[in-house]
């Protein structure tokens, strides 16, 4: 798996534009600031506008379970709480990509 790290303080527009340019299979966002209810929906909106319908948006951080459910309902993939193993996250991404991407 190749990871493209864009750094801190990226806007949703910057994240989606980079993902589009790099032709990624998934976008993973780590949020510890509590901004998940604004950032994930904005990224989803931009992905839909750019017709990135076969790209996974996933992530994790300090996100209450009720908020995770609401984000899942708008199309965000599984979200992972602190302490989730890297293997668990990588396996989820690999399985999602295998099922949803057309190679």
Coordinates of C-alpha atoms in Angstrom, one line a residue:
X1 CA 0.0 0.0 0.0
X2 CA 1.4 3.4 -1.0
X3 CA 0.6 6.3 1.4
X4 CA 0.6 9.9 0.3
X5 CA 0.9 12.1 3.4
X6 CA -0.2 15.6 2.7
X7 CA 0.6 17.1 6.1
X8 CA -1.3 19.0 8.7
X9 CA -3.7 21.8 8.2
X10 CA -4.9 20.8 4.7
X11 CA -8.2 22.1 3.6
X12 CA -10.9 19.7 2.3
X13 CA -10.3 21.2 -1.2
X14 CA -6.6 20.5 -0.9
X15 CA -7.2 16.9 0.2
X16 CA -9.6 16.1 -2.6
X17 CA -7.5 17.8 -5.3
X18 CA -4.4 15.8 -4.2
X19 CA -6.5 12.6 -4.1
X20 CA -7.8 13.3 -7.6
X21 CA -4.3 14.1 -9.0
X22 CA -2.8 11.0 -7.4
X23 CA -5.7 8.8 -8.5
X24 CA -6.0 7.3 -5.0
X25 CA -8.2 4.4 -3.9
X26 CA -8.9 5.8 -0.5
X27 CA -8.7 9.0 1.5
X28 CA -7.9 8.6 5.2
X29 CA -8.4 11.5 7.6
X30 CA -7.2 11.6 11.2
X31 CA -9.1 14.1 13.3
X32 CA -8.4 14.8 16.9
X33 CA -9.8 18.4 17.0
X34 CA -13.5 17.7 17.0
X35 CA -14.0 19.1 13.5
X36 CA -15.2 15.8 12.1
X37 CA -18.8 17.0 11.6
X38 CA -17.6 19.7 9.3
X39 CA -14.5 18.2 7.6
X40 CA -15.9 14.8 6.6
X41 CA -19.1 16.2 5.0
X42 CA -17.2 18.8 3.1
X43 CA -14.8 16.2 1.7
X44 CA -17.8 14.0 0.8
X45 CA -19.4 16.9 -1.0
X46 CA -16.3 17.7 -3.0
X47 CA -15.7 14.1 -3.9
X48 CA -19.3 13.9 -5.2
X49 CA -18.8 17.1 -7.2
X50 CA -15.7 15.6 -8.8
X51 CA -17.4 12.2 -9.4
X52 CA -15.0 10.3 -7.1
X53 CA -17.7 7.8 -6.4
X54 CA -15.3 4.8 -6.2
X55 CA -12.9 6.3 -3.7
X56 CA -13.2 5.4 0.0
X57 CA -13.3 8.2 2.6
X58 CA -12.4 6.8 5.9
X59 CA -10.5 8.0 9.0
X60 CA -10.5 8.1 12.7
X61 CA -9.7 10.0 15.9
X62 CA -11.8 11.3 18.7
X63 CA -15.2 10.9 17.1
X64 CA -18.3 10.0 19.3
X65 CA -20.1 6.8 18.2
X66 CA -23.3 8.7 17.3
X67 CA -21.3 11.1 15.1
X68 CA -19.7 8.1 13.4
X69 CA -23.1 6.7 12.6
X70 CA -24.2 10.0 11.1
X71 CA -21.1 10.2 9.0
X72 CA -21.5 6.7 7.8
X73 CA -25.1 7.6 6.7
X74 CA -23.7 10.3 4.4
X75 CA -21.3 7.9 2.8
X76 CA -18.2 8.0 4.9
X77 CA -16.7 4.6 5.4
X78 CA -15.8 2.9 8.7
X79 CA -14.3 5.3 11.2
X80 CA -11.8 4.0 13.8
X81 CA -11.3 5.1 17.4
X82 CA -8.0 5.6 19.1
X83 CA -6.2 2.4 19.8
X84 CA -7.3 0.6 16.6
X85 CA -4.5 -1.4 15.2
X86 CA -2.9 -0.4 11.9
X87 CA -3.5 -3.9 10.6
X88 CA -7.3 -3.6 11.2
X89 CA -7.4 -0.3 9.3
X90 CA -5.2 -1.6 6.4
X91 CA -7.3 -4.8 6.1
X92 CA -10.5 -2.7 6.0
X93 CA -9.1 -0.5 3.2
X94 CA -7.8 -3.4 1.2
X95 CA -11.1 -5.2 1.5
X96 CA -13.1 -2.1 0.5
X97 CA -10.9 -1.3 -2.5
X98 CA -11.0 -4.9 -3.7
X99 CA -14.8 -4.9 -3.5
X100 CA -15.5 -1.4 -4.9
X101 CA -12.7 -0.4 -7.3
X102 CA -12.8 -1.6 -10.9
X103 CA -9.3 -2.4 -12.1

